[in-house]
PDB file of C-alpha atoms and ligand atoms in Angstrom:
ATOM      1  CA  MET A   1      95.677  69.899 -36.669  1.00 77.00           C
ATOM      2  CA  ASN A   2      93.483  66.854 -36.765  1.00 94.00           C
ATOM      3  CA  ARG A   3      92.648  63.987 -34.490  1.00 98.00           C
ATOM      4  CA  THR A   4      92.661  60.252 -34.140  1.00 98.00           C
ATOM      5  CA  PHE A   5      91.380  57.856 -31.511  1.00 98.00           C
ATOM      6  CA  THR A   6      93.394  55.146 -29.771  1.00 98.00           C
ATOM      7  CA  MET A   7      92.965  52.434 -27.185  1.00 98.00           C
ATOM      8  CA  ILE A   8      95.773  50.776 -25.279  1.00 98.00           C
ATOM      9  CA  LYS A   9      94.342  47.251 -25.268  1.00 98.00           C
ATOM     10  CA  PRO A  10      94.069  44.805 -22.329  1.00 98.00           C
ATOM     11  CA  ASP A  11      97.297  42.910 -23.126  1.00 97.00           C
ATOM     12  CA  ALA A  12      99.416  46.077 -23.106  1.00 98.00           C
ATOM     13  CA  VAL A  13      97.719  47.455 -19.969  1.00 98.00           C
ATOM     14  CA  GLY A  14      98.116  44.085 -18.202  1.00 98.00           C
ATOM     15  CA  ASN A  15     101.775  43.815 -19.220  1.00 97.00           C
ATOM     16  CA  GLY A  16     102.531  47.239 -17.724  1.00 98.00           C
ATOM     17  CA  HIS A  17     103.140  49.084 -20.999  1.00 98.00           C
ATOM     18  CA  ILE A  18     100.818  52.112 -20.531  1.00 98.00           C
ATOM     19  CA  GLY A  19     103.675  54.461 -19.623  1.00 98.00           C
ATOM     20  CA  ALA A  20     106.028  53.344 -22.396  1.00 98.00           C
ATOM     21  CA  ILE A  21     103.295  53.560 -25.049  1.00 98.00           C
ATOM     22  CA  LEU A  22     102.178  57.047 -23.961  1.00 98.00           C
ATOM     23  CA  GLU A  23     105.796  58.190 -23.973  1.00 98.00           C
ATOM     24  CA  LYS A  24     106.211  56.943 -27.543  1.00 98.00           C
ATOM     25  CA  ILE A  25     102.968  58.659 -28.573  1.00 98.00           C
ATOM     26  CA  ASN A  26     104.138  61.992 -27.144  1.00 98.00           C
ATOM     27  CA  ALA A  27     107.661  61.591 -28.538  1.00 98.00           C
ATOM     28  CA  SER A  28     106.113  61.108 -31.979  1.00 98.00           C
ATOM     29  CA  GLY A  29     104.451  64.532 -31.845  1.00 98.00           C
ATOM     30  CA  PHE A  30     100.911  63.652 -30.721  1.00 98.00           C
ATOM     31  CA  ASN A  31      99.187  65.655 -28.007  1.00 98.00           C
ATOM     32  CA  ILE A  32      96.792  63.766 -25.756  1.00 98.00           C
ATOM     33  CA  VAL A  33      93.575  65.828 -25.651  1.00 96.00           C
ATOM     34  CA  ALA A  34      91.376  63.360 -23.725  1.00 97.00           C
ATOM     35  CA  MET A  35      92.185  60.126 -21.920  1.00 98.00           C
ATOM     36  CA  LYS A  36      90.630  57.620 -19.529  1.00 97.00           C
ATOM     37  CA  LEU A  37      91.274  54.195 -18.050  1.00 98.00           C
ATOM     38  CA  THR A  38      88.102  52.136 -18.312  1.00 98.00           C
ATOM     39  CA  LYS A  39      86.826  48.630 -18.964  1.00 98.00           C
ATOM     40  CA  LEU A  40      84.596  47.570 -21.846  1.00 98.00           C
ATOM     41  CA  SER A  41      81.426  45.620 -21.178  1.00 98.00           C
ATOM     42  CA  LYS A  42      80.548  42.847 -23.626  1.00 98.00           C
ATOM     43  CA  SER A  43      77.957  45.084 -25.291  1.00 97.00           C
ATOM     44  CA  ASP A  44      80.459  48.011 -25.520  1.00 97.00           C
ATOM     45  CA  ALA A  45      82.982  45.758 -27.283  1.00 98.00           C
ATOM     46  CA  GLU A  46      80.318  44.303 -29.583  1.00 98.00           C
ATOM     47  CA  LYS A  47      79.207  47.810 -30.572  1.00 97.00           C
ATOM     48  CA  PHE A  48      82.728  49.182 -31.006  1.00 97.00           C
ATOM     49  CA  TYR A  49      83.711  46.281 -33.299  1.00 97.00           C
ATOM     50  CA  GLN A  50      80.296  45.939 -35.009  1.00 96.00           C
ATOM     51  CA  VAL A  51      81.987  46.405 -38.390  1.00 95.00           C
ATOM     52  CA  HIS A  52      83.770  43.059 -37.813  1.00 96.00           C
ATOM     53  CA  SER A  53      80.664  41.158 -36.659  1.00 97.00           C
ATOM     54  CA  GLU A  54      80.714  38.837 -39.679  1.00 98.00           C
ATOM     55  CA  ARG A  55      84.406  37.973 -39.278  1.00 97.00           C
ATOM     56  CA  SER A  56      85.480  34.608 -37.840  1.00 97.00           C
ATOM     57  CA  PHE A  57      87.498  36.266 -35.059  1.00 97.00           C
ATOM     58  CA  TYR A  58      84.673  38.571 -33.814  1.00 97.00           C
ATOM     59  CA  GLY A  59      83.798  36.452 -30.754  1.00 97.00           C
ATOM     60  CA  ASP A  60      87.465  36.090 -29.750  1.00 97.00           C
ATOM     61  CA  LEU A  61      88.006  39.818 -30.271  1.00 97.00           C
ATOM     62  CA  VAL A  62      85.041  40.764 -28.065  1.00 98.00           C
ATOM     63  CA  ASN A  63      86.173  38.341 -25.336  1.00 98.00           C
ATOM     64  CA  TYR A  64      89.731  39.629 -25.451  1.00 98.00           C
ATOM     65  CA  MET A  65      88.740  43.315 -25.366  1.00 98.00           C
ATOM     66  CA  THR A  66      86.652  42.733 -22.218  1.00 98.00           C
ATOM     67  CA  GLU A  67      89.355  40.751 -20.362  1.00 97.00           C
ATOM     68  CA  GLY A  68      90.820  43.745 -18.555  1.00 98.00           C
ATOM     69  CA  PRO A  69      91.063  47.523 -18.465  1.00 98.00           C
ATOM     70  CA  ILE A  70      91.880  49.637 -21.518  1.00 98.00           C
ATOM     71  CA  VAL A  71      93.078  53.225 -21.946  1.00 98.00           C
ATOM     72  CA  ALA A  72      90.972  55.268 -24.385  1.00 98.00           C
ATOM     73  CA  ALA A  73      92.430  58.511 -25.739  1.00 98.00           C
ATOM     74  CA  ILE A  74      91.979  61.216 -28.357  1.00 98.00           C
ATOM     75  CA  LEU A  75      95.242  62.296 -29.991  1.00 98.00           C
ATOM     76  CA  GLN A  76      95.964  65.482 -31.928  1.00 98.00           C
ATOM     77  CA  LYS A  77      98.598  66.117 -34.596  1.00 98.00           C
ATOM     78  CA  THR A  78      98.715  67.155 -38.233  1.00 98.00           C
ATOM     79  CA  ASN A  79      97.857  64.095 -40.354  1.00 98.00           C
ATOM     80  CA  ALA A  80      96.940  62.296 -37.124  1.00 98.00           C
ATOM     81  CA  VAL A  81      95.095  59.256 -38.542  1.00 98.00           C
ATOM     82  CA  ASP A  82      97.724  58.224 -41.088  1.00 98.00           C
ATOM     83  CA  ASP A  83     100.733  59.105 -38.934  1.00 98.00           C
ATOM     84  CA  PHE A  84      99.335  57.093 -36.027  1.00 98.00           C
ATOM     85  CA  ARG A  85      98.726  54.042 -38.246  1.00 98.00           C
ATOM     86  CA  VAL A  86     102.419  54.232 -39.208  1.00 98.00           C
ATOM     87  CA  LEU A  87     103.445  54.539 -35.545  1.00 98.00           C
ATOM     88  CA  ILE A  88     101.430  51.481 -34.465  1.00 98.00           C
ATOM     89  CA  GLY A  89     102.463  49.197 -37.349  1.00 98.00           C
ATOM     90  CA  ALA A  90     100.709  46.283 -39.059  1.00 98.00           C
ATOM     91  CA  THR A  91      97.737  44.525 -37.420  1.00 98.00           C
ATOM     92  CA  ASN A  92      99.801  41.365 -37.029  1.00 98.00           C
ATOM     93  CA  PRO A  93     102.816  42.231 -34.829  1.00 97.00           C
ATOM     94  CA  ALA A  94     104.856  39.568 -36.650  1.00 97.00           C
ATOM     95  CA  GLU A  95     104.540  41.778 -39.751  1.00 98.00           C
ATOM     96  CA  ALA A  96     104.914  45.148 -37.987  1.00 98.00           C
ATOM     97  CA  ALA A  97     107.938  47.305 -38.817  1.00 98.00           C
ATOM     98  CA  GLU A  98     110.818  47.653 -36.358  1.00 98.00           C
ATOM     99  CA  GLY A  99     110.235  50.373 -33.763  1.00 97.00           C
ATOM    100  CA  THR A 100     106.436  50.411 -34.140  1.00 98.00           C
ATOM    101  CA  ILE A 101     104.262  50.110 -31.042  1.00 98.00           C
ATOM    102  CA  ARG A 102     102.869  46.738 -32.100  1.00 98.00           C
ATOM    103  CA  LYS A 103     106.351  45.375 -32.886  1.00 98.00           C
ATOM    104  CA  LEU A 104     107.577  46.511 -29.467  1.00 98.00           C
ATOM    105  CA  PHE A 105     104.606  45.671 -27.253  1.00 98.00           C
ATOM    106  CA  ALA A 106     102.045  43.361 -28.923  1.00 97.00           C
ATOM    107  CA  THR A 107     101.806  39.655 -28.221  1.00 94.00           C
ATOM    108  CA  SER A 108      99.590  38.335 -31.079  1.00 96.00           C
ATOM    109  CA  ILE A 109      97.341  39.407 -33.973  1.00 96.00           C
ATOM    110  CA  SER A 110      94.421  39.639 -31.556  1.00 93.00           C
ATOM    111  CA  ALA A 111      96.284  40.962 -28.513  1.00 97.00           C
ATOM    112  CA  ASN A 112      98.019  43.624 -30.571  1.00 98.00           C
ATOM    113  CA  ALA A 113      98.582  46.308 -27.899  1.00 98.00           C
ATOM    114  CA  VAL A 114      96.814  49.294 -29.479  1.00 98.00           C
ATOM    115  CA  HIS A 115      93.921  50.428 -31.644  1.00 98.00           C
ATOM    116  CA  GLY A 116      94.200  53.280 -34.129  1.00 98.00           C
ATOM    117  CA  SER A 117      91.334  54.763 -36.178  1.00 98.00           C
ATOM    118  CA  ASP A 118      91.472  54.090 -39.915  1.00 98.00           C
ATOM    119  CA  SER A 119      89.812  57.329 -41.121  1.00 98.00           C
ATOM    120  CA  ASP A 120      88.899  60.833 -39.930  1.00 97.00           C
ATOM    121  CA  GLU A 121      85.235  59.821 -39.933  1.00 97.00           C
ATOM    122  CA  ASN A 122      85.862  56.757 -37.746  1.00 97.00           C
ATOM    123  CA  ALA A 123      88.132  58.786 -35.453  1.00 97.00           C
ATOM    124  CA  LYS A 124      85.131  61.044 -34.692  1.00 96.00           C
ATOM    125  CA  ILE A 125      82.717  58.142 -34.229  1.00 96.00           C
ATOM    126  CA  GLU A 126      85.153  56.261 -31.962  1.00 97.00           C
ATOM    127  CA  SER A 127      86.029  59.369 -29.915  1.00 96.00           C
ATOM    128  CA  ASN A 128      82.339  60.042 -29.366  1.00 95.00           C
ATOM    129  CA  PHE A 129      81.834  56.416 -28.314  1.00 96.00           C
ATOM    130  CA  PHE A 130      84.072  57.053 -25.285  1.00 96.00           C
ATOM    131  CA  PHE A 131      83.856  60.824 -24.754  1.00 96.00           C
ATOM    132  CA  LYS A 132      80.228  61.478 -25.789  1.00 88.00           C
ATOM    133  CA  ASN A 133      80.749  64.725 -27.728  1.00 75.00           C
ATOM    134  CA  ASP A 134      82.105  66.293 -24.529  1.00 76.00           C
ATOM    135  CA  GLU A 135      82.599  69.967 -25.422  1.00 78.00           C
ATOM    136  CA  ARG A 136      85.654  70.275 -23.153  1.00 80.00           C
ATOM    137  CA  PHE A 137      87.596  68.192 -25.672  1.00 76.00           C
TER     138      PHE A 137
HETATM  139  P1  GDP B 201      93.504  47.242 -37.174  1.00 93.99           P
HETATM  140  O1  GDP B 201      92.805  48.372 -37.890  1.00 93.99           O
HETATM  141  O2  GDP B 201      94.970  47.145 -37.522  1.00 93.99           O
HETATM  142  O3  GDP B 201      93.272  47.246 -35.693  1.00 93.99           O
HETATM  143  O4  GDP B 201      92.888  45.876 -37.745  1.00 93.99           O
HETATM  144  P2  GDP B 201      91.391  45.468 -38.126  1.00 93.99           P
HETATM  145  O5  GDP B 201      90.471  46.659 -38.140  1.00 93.99           O
HETATM  146  O6  GDP B 201      91.479  44.635 -39.368  1.00 93.99           O
HETATM  147  O7  GDP B 201      90.969  44.473 -36.937  1.00 93.99           O
HETATM  148  C1  GDP B 201      90.521  44.973 -35.704  1.00 93.99           C
HETATM  149  C2  GDP B 201      91.153  44.148 -34.604  1.00 93.99           C
HETATM  150  O8  GDP B 201      90.672  42.798 -34.689  1.00 93.99           O
HETATM  151  C3  GDP B 201      92.674  44.007 -34.694  1.00 93.99           C
HETATM  152  O9  GDP B 201      93.366  45.102 -34.156  1.00 93.99           O
HETATM  153  C4  GDP B 201      92.919  42.735 -33.895  1.00 93.99           C
HETATM  154  O10 GDP B 201      92.849  42.978 -32.484  1.00 93.99           O
HETATM  155  C5  GDP B 201      91.713  41.893 -34.290  1.00 93.99           C
HETATM  156  N1  GDP B 201      92.021  41.012 -35.441  1.00 93.99           N
HETATM  157  C6  GDP B 201      92.198  41.385 -36.740  1.00 93.99           C
HETATM  158  N2  GDP B 201      92.448  40.330 -37.527  1.00 93.99           N
HETATM  159  C7  GDP B 201      92.429  39.241 -36.707  1.00 93.99           C
HETATM  160  C8  GDP B 201      92.602  37.836 -36.919  1.00 93.99           C
HETATM  161  O11 GDP B 201      92.829  37.374 -38.037  1.00 93.99           O
HETATM  162  N3  GDP B 201      92.492  37.040 -35.808  1.00 93.99           N
HETATM  163  C9  GDP B 201      92.216  37.527 -34.565  1.00 93.99           C
HETATM  164  N4  GDP B 201      92.128  36.661 -33.535  1.00 93.99           N
HETATM  165  N5  GDP B 201      92.050  38.839 -34.329  1.00 93.99           N
HETATM  166  C10 GDP B 201      92.155  39.691 -35.379  1.00 93.99           C
END
């Protein structure tokens, strides 16, 4: 079993898709091992997306991610990181495969419904960002 980290982003929370997205996550074989509804401050969002700080869309991304609440969660499954990237689909929902979470629920390349870690190492870093090495999880 391994783990990945996800966020349900402000567009999907605001559009009332939390329940449908969690259902799809569970139906795809992931167990939710930690979860919270929270809201990112500007400095949280800047830190979380630091890797993109040189990109042209960084400012828009930080603004968007602080617009409303998000759901942060740690998910467990064999091959969790790669399988979750398949389940969420391409970054741009216009290019996402049929049936993926982004195809079903995202509104734009920025407001793309969900985050999914891109490696085991980043899954740990991102989980710790929200759940602070909490031993219960
Ligand atoms: P991901 O791993 O599929 O989430 O994609 P990236 O790591 O490349 O980008 C992180 C996030 O930045 C994406 O999920 C989008 O919310 C946002 N993003 C990526 N590319 C663009 C872009 O070209 N324009 C805008 N406005 N946002 C983008």
